[in-house]
XYZ file of C-alpha atoms in Angstrom:
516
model
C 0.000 0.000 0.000
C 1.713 3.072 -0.897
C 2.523 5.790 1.764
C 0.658 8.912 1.059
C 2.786 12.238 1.505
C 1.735 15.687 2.676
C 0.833 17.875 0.263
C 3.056 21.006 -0.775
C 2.321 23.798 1.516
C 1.275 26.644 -1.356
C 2.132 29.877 -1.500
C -1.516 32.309 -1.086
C -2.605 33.605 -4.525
C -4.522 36.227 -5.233
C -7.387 36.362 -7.815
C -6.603 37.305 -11.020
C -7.571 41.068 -11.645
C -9.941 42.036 -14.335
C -8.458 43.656 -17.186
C -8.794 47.279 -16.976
C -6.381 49.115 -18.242
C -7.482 51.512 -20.866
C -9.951 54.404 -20.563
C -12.084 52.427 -22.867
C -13.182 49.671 -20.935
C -16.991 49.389 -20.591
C -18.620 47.826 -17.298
C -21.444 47.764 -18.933
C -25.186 48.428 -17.546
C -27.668 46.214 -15.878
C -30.443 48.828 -16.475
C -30.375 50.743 -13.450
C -29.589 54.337 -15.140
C -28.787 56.403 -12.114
C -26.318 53.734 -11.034
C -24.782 54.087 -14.281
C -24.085 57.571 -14.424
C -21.270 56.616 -11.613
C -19.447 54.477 -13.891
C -16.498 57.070 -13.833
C -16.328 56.927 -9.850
C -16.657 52.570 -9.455
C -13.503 52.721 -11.897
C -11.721 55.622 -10.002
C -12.030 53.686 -7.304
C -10.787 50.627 -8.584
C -7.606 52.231 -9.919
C -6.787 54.135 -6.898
C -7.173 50.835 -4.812
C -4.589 49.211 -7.327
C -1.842 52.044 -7.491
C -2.151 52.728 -3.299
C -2.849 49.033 -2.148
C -1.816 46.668 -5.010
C -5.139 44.842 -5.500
C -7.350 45.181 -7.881
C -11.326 45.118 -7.311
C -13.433 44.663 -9.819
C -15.369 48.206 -10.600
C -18.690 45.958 -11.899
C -18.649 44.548 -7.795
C -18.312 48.099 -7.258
C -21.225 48.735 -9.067
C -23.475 45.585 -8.226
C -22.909 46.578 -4.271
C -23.853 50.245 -4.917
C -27.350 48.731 -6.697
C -28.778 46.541 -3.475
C -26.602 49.190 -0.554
C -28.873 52.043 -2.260
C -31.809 50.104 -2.955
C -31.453 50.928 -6.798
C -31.221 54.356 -6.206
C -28.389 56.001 -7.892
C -29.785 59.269 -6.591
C -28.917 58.199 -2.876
C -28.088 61.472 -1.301
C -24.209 60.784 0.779
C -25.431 62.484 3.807
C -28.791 60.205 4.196
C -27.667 57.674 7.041
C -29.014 54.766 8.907
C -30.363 53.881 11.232
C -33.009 56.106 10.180
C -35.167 53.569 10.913
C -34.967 53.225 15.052
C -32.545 50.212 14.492
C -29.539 50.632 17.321
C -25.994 50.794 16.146
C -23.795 52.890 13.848
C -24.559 55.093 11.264
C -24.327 53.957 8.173
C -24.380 56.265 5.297
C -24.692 57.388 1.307
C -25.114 54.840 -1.718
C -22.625 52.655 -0.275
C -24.134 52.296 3.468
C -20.162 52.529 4.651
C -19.745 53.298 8.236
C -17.337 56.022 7.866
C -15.811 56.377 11.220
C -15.445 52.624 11.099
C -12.963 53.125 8.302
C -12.033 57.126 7.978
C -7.973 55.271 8.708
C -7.901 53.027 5.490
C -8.804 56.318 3.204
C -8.343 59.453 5.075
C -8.197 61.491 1.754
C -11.371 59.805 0.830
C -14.181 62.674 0.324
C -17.173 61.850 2.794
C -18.502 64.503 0.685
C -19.113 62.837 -2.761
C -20.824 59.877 -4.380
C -16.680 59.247 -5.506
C -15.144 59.208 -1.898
C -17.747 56.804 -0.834
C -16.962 54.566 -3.740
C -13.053 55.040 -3.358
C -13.745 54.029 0.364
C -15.600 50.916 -0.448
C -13.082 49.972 -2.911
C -10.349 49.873 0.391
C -12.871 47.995 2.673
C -12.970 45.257 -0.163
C -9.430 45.585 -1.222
C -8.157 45.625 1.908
C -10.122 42.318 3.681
C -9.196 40.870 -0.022
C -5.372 41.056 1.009
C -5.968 39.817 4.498
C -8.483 36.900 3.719
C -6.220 35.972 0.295
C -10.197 35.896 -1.404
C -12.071 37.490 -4.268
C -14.710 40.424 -4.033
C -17.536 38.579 -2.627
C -15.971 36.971 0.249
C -14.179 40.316 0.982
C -17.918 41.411 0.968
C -19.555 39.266 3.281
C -16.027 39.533 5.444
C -15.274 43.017 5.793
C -18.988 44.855 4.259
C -22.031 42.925 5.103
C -20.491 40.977 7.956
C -24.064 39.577 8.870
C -27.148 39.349 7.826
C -29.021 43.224 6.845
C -31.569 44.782 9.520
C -34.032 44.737 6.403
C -33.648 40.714 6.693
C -31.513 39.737 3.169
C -28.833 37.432 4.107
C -25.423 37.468 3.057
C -26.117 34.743 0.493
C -28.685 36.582 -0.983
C -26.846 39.623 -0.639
C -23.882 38.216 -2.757
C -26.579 36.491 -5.500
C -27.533 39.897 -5.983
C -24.330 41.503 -6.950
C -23.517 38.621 -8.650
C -26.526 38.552 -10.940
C -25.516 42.138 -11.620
C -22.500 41.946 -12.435
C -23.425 38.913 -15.391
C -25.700 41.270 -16.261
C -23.063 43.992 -16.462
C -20.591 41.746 -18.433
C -23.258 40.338 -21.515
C -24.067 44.087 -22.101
C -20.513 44.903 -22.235
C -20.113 41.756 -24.426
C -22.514 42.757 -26.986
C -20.614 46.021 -28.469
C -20.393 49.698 -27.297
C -23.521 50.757 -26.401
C -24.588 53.317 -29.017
C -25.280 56.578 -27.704
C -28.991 57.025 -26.102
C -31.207 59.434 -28.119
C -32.683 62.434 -26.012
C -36.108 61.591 -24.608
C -38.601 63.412 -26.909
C -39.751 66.822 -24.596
C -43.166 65.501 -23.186
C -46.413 67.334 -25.182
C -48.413 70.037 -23.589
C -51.018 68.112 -22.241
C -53.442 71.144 -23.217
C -52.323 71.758 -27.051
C -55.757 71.577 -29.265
C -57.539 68.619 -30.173
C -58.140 69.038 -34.045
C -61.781 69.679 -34.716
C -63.078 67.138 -36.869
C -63.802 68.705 -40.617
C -67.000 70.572 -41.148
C -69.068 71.774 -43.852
C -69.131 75.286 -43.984
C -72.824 76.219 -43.756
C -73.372 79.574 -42.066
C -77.044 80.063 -41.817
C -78.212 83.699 -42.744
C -81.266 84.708 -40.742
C -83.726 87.644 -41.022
C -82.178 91.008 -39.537
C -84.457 90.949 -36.455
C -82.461 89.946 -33.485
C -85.734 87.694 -32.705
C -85.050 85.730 -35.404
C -84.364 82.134 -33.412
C -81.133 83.789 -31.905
C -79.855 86.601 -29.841
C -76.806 89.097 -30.064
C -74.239 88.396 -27.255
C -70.748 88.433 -26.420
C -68.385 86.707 -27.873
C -69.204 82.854 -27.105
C -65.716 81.382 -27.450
C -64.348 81.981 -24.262
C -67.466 81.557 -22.554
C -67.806 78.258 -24.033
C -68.809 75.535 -20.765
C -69.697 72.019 -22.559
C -71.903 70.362 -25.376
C -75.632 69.997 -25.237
C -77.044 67.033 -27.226
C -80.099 67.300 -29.319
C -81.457 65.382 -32.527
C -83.838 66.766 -35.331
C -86.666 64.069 -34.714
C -87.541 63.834 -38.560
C -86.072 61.059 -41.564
C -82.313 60.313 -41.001
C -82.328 61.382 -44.989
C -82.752 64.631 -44.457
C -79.068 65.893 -44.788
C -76.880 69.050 -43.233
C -77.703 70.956 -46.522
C -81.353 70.338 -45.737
C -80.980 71.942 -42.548
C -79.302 74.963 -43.789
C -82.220 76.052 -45.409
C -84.503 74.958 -43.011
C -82.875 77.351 -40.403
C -81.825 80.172 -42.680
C -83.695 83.396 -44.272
C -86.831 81.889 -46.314
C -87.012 78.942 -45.134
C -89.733 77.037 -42.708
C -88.248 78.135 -39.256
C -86.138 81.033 -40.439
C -88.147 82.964 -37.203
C -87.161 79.910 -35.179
C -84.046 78.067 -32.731
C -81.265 78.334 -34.390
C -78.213 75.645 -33.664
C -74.496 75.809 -33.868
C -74.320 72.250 -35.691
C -75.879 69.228 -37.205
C -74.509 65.841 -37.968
C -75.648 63.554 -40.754
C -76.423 60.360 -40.310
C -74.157 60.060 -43.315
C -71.335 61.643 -40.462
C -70.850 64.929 -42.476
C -70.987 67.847 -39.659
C -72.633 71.313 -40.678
C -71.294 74.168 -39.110
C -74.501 76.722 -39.073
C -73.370 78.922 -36.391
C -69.760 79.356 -35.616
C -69.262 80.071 -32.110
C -65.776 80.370 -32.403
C -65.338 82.956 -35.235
C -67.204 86.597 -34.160
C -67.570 87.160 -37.638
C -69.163 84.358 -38.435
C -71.992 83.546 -35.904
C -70.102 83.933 -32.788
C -71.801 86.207 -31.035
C -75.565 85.170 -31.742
C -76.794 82.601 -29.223
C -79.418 80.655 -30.719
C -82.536 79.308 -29.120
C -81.396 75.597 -29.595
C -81.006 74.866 -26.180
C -83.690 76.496 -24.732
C -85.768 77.587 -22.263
C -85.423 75.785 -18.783
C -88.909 74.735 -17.597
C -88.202 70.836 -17.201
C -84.786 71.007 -15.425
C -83.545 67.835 -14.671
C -80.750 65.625 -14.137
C -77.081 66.978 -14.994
C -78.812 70.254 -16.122
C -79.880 71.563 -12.705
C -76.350 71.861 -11.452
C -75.225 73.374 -14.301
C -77.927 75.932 -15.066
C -77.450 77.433 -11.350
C -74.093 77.873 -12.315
C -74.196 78.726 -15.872
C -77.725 80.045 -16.671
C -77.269 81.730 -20.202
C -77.312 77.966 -21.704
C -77.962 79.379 -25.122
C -74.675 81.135 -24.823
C -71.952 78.705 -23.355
C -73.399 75.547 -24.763
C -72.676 74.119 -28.219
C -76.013 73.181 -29.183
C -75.860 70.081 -32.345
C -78.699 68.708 -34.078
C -78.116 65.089 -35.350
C -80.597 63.903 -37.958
C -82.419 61.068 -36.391
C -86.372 60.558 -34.876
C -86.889 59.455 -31.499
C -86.369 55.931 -31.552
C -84.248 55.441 -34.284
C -80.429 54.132 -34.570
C -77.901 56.500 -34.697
C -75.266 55.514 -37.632
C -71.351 55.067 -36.723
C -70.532 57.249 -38.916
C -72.840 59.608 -36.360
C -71.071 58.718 -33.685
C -67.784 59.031 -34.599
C -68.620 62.439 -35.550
C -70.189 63.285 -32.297
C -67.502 62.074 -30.852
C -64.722 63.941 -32.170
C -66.621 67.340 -31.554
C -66.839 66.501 -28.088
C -63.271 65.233 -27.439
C -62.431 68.728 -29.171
C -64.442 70.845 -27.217
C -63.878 68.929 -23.922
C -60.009 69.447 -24.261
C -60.111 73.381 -25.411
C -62.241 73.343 -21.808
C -59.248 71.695 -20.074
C -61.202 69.372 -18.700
C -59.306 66.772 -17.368
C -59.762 62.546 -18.349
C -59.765 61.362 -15.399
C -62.787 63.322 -14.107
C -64.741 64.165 -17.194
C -67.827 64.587 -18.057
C -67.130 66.418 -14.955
C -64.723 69.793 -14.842
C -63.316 70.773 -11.623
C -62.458 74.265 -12.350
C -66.287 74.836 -13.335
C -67.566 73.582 -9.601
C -67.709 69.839 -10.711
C -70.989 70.332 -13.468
C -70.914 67.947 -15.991
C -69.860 70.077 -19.927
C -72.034 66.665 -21.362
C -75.456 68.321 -21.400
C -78.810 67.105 -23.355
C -82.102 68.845 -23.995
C -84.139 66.727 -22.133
C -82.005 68.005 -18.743
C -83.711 72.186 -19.950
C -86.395 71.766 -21.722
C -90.282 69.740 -21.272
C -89.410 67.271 -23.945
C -87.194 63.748 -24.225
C -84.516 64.767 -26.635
C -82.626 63.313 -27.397
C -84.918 60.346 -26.944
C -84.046 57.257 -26.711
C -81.912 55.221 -27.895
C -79.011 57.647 -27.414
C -80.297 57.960 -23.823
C -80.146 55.090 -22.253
C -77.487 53.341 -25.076
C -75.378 55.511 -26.693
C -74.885 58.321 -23.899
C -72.652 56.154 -21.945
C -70.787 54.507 -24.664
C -69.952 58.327 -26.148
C -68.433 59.399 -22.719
C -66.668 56.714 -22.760
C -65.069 56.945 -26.242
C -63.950 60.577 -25.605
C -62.618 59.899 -22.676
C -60.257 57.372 -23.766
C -59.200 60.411 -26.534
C -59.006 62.737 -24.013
C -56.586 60.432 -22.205
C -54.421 59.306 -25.027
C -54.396 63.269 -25.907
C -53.468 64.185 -22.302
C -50.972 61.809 -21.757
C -52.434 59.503 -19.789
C -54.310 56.488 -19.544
C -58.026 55.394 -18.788
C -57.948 52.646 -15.740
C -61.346 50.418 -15.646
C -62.845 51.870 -12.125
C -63.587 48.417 -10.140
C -66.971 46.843 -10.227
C -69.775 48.968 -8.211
C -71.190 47.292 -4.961
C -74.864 47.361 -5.780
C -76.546 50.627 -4.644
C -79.175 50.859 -2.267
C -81.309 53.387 -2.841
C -83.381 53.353 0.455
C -83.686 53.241 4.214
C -85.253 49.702 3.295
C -82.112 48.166 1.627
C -83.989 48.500 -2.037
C -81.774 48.229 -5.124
C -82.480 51.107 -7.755
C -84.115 48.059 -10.079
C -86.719 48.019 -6.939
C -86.981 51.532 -6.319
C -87.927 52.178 -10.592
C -90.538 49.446 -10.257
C -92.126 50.930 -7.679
C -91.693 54.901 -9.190
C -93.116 53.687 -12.537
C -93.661 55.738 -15.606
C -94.382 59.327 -15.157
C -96.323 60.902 -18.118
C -95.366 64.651 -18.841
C -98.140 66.180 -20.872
C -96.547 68.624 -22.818
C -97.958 72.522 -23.148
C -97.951 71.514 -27.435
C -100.211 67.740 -26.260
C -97.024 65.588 -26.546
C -96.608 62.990 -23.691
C -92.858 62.534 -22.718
C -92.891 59.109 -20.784
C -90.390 59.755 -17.892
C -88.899 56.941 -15.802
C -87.298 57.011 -12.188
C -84.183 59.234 -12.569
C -81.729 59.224 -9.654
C -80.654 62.331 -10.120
C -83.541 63.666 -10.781
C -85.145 66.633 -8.600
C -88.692 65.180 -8.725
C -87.905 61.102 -8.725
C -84.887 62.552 -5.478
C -88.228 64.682 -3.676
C -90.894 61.782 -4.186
C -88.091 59.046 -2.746
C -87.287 60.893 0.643
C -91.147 61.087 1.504
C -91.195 57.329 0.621
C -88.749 56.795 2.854
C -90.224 59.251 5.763
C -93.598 57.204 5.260
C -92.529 53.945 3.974
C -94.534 54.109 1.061
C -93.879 54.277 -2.754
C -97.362 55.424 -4.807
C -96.604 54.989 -8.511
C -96.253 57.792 -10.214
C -99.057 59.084 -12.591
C -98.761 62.856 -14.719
C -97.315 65.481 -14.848
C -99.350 68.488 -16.439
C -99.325 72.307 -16.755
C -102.838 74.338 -14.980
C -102.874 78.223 -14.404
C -101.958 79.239 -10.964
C -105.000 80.205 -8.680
C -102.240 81.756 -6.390
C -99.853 83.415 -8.151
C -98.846 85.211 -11.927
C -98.173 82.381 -14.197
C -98.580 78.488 -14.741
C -97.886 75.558 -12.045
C -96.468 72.005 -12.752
C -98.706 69.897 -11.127
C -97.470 65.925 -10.627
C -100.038 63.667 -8.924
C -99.084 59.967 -7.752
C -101.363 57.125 -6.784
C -102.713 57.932 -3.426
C -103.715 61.492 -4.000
C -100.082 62.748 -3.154
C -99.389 65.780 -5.128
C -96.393 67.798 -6.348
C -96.513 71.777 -7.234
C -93.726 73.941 -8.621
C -93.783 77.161 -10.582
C -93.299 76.560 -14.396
C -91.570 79.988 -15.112
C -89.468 80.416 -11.096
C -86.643 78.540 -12.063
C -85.723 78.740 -8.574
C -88.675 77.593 -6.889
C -88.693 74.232 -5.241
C -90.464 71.261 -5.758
C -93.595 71.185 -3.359
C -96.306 68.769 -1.448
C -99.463 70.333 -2.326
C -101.400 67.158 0.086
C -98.670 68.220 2.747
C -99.407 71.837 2.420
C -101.307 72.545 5.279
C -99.557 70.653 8.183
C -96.426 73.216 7.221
């Protein structure tokens, strides 16, 4: 059996340094960009530490430890130190986390002052414990740097992964060729430049000379502009925007009657009759389009209390269609590009529109039917389209403004009473109420919940717990006072009264009257 001999005692090598030795070397990036614009200082280091100690550490190390001691933050101010966070002990500080009076002796010309010092001074600590351990970077790490476990709980193993990955990271992008010089980021667009407006047909109506002639003389509308009111012409899709010109203008069937800024086609094509943007070309008549304000309702009582010239800071449009009839895409996609244009020469911000915060919160997406006795736009753009419009523009608005639309999360269900009753349970119960028009028309009205009357008729079903059905709604000369009444009656004999020409008068129990 042969004798086995002691090995050779071995004289302690170090590891072989990287090659750096030109001002060309590249350490290369692992995608941290504030970490890499300190490449100059993790190679300062390095050389210093080879010319004053002999050693050489490896600037990517450098690097990799400056990426998980700053928490990826190449922005790390040097005078931030820890424990910032109630943990005993010394302070350790910068993008390096070096204890400086721990080791002010192995670099007193280091600069506490700058991101470089505290690099140079790492590059000693691991230089240094590399000499008196005879090891390579990470060992001098976990030795003489992160000599146990962090206070945030990442082990030394981990700790050392982490660099490690870095640093492979660091050496494939080096690998692959100089990295060719990053263009400037493009300078970020002003959020509030124009929207285009869509094209339009230039249509100016010419009415009569009398100021009574379905408009009347104001200031210039532009800057007073405050949203969009919806309407549609209730006669045959065919008729087209050239049809309507005449219609409005001098000569034709309601010369003496509303005029409106625009009509859409159903073939898309958008008439411009009244240009409330150009003075000299309609901007400073407001026509009748939008009307009168004896049925407010909905979005439109907000706003009127805030805005009350309607005529005058809404863009009234027309868009040829009867009540009950589809609207074309063509249609839509016009309506929809007015409205993203107008919305963003508003300002109003995506995120919260129809809603504009500098105007007290009142929605610029207005319809008829919110003014004036009557349903337009009617359905199906009511209950249908309405929604799906807003939410078309304000997906433009957001791609415009530089942002993005997020989905808002799924809506608990509402309930809409002291009695836990859905809104499903609370329109059974409120029914149809018919308005019978001063012209005969019936406008069938269902349970709004914004609604002034449907809000005033739910809190006394809640006060009594009882919901009567709702039955009409009709116009009778005041025995009272000057003027006409809106009278609504429900099943049960209740009975609501409110002046039809007070636009400020309330909503009132007529049956309730007398126990005031």
């Amino acid at each position: 059996m042969p004798v086995r001999r002691p090995t050779d005692p071995t004289v302690p090598v170090l590891p072989k340094p990287p090659p750096i030795s030109t001002e060309s070397y590249v350490l290369g990036s692992y995608g941290v960009p504030s970490i890499d614009a300190h490449d100059a200082a993790f190679l300062a280091g390095s050389h210093a530490v080879a010319a004053k100690r002999g050693v050489r550490v490896d600037p990517r190390v450098l690097k990799g430890m400056m990426g998980g001691e700053s928490g990826e933050d190449g922005t790390y101010p040097v005078e931030r130190c820890r424990p910032f966070d109630g943990h005993p002990g010394p302070r350790s500080c910068g993008p390096m986390q070096i204890k400086w009076g721990f080791h002010v002796q192995r670099c007193p010309e280091c600069d506490e002052g700058t991101v470089a010092g505290h690099v140079e001074m790492a590059a000693h600590i691991i230089g240094m414990t590399m000499l008196a351990h005879v090891c390579d970077e990470y060992e001098a790490y976990i030795r003489g740097y992160l000599t146990s476990d962090d206070i945030n709980g990442t082990s030394q193993q981990a700790a050392v992964k982490a660099i490690k990955k870095r640093v492979a990271r660091m050496e494939a992008d080096a690998d692959a060729g100089p990295s060719k010089p990053k263009p400037e980021p493009p300078e970020p667009a002003d959020p509030w430049r124009p929207y285009p407006y869509p094209k339009m047909v230039n249509l100016i109506v010419q009415k009569p000379a009398d100021d009574n002639a379905g408009f009347n003389r104001c200031a210039f509308r532009r800057p007073n502009i405050r949203g969009f009111c919806t309407h549609i012409t209730d006669g045959p899709p065919s008729q087209t925007i050239e049809f309507f010109a005449s219609f409005f203008g001098t000569g034709g069937e309601r010369a003496w009657d509303a005029l409106t800024d625009l009509v859409v086609g159903w073939d898309g094509r958008i008439g411009l009759l009244n240009d409330w943007r150009d003075p000299e070309r309609g901007g400073t008549r407001a026509g009748w389009a939008n009307g009168g304000v004896d049925g407010l309702e909905g979005e439109g009582v907000a706003f009127f209390r805030r805005f009350p010239a309607i005529n005058e800071v809404l863009v009234s449009c027309e868009h040829a269609q009867k009540a009950g009839g589809e609207w074309s895409d063509a249609m839509l996609a016009s309506t929809i590009e007015l409205r993203t244009a107008i919305a963003q020469e508003l300002k109003c911000p995506a995120d919260s529109y129809p809603y504009h915060p500098s105007h007290g919160g009142v929605s610029i997406e207005q319809q008829h039917r919110n003014f004036a006795t009557k349903s337009c736009p009617a359905e199906p753009y009511i209950g249908r389209y309405d929604k799906a419009v807003r939410i078309a523009v304000k997906e433009k608005l957001a791609a415009w403004q530089g942002g993005s639309v997020v989905a808002p999360p799924p809506e608990p269900v509402k309930t809409f009473t002291d009695w836990g009753m859905t809104l499903a349970h609370v329109a059974n119960y409120f029914g149809v109420l018919h308005r019978v028009n001063a012209g005969g028309t019936v406008d069938k009205l269902p349970f709004d919940p914004a609604g002034p009357v449907s809000l005033v008729w739910l809190k006394r079903c809640e006060e009594e717990g009882k919901f009567p059905e709702a039955e009409e709604m009709r116009l009778f000369d005041s025995g009272i006072r000057p003027g006409q009444e809106w009278w609504i009656t429900f099943e049960g004999g209740w009975t609501l009264v409110k002046s039809a020409g007070d636009t400020r008068d309330a909503w009132r129990w007529l049956d309730r009257l007398e126990d005031a």
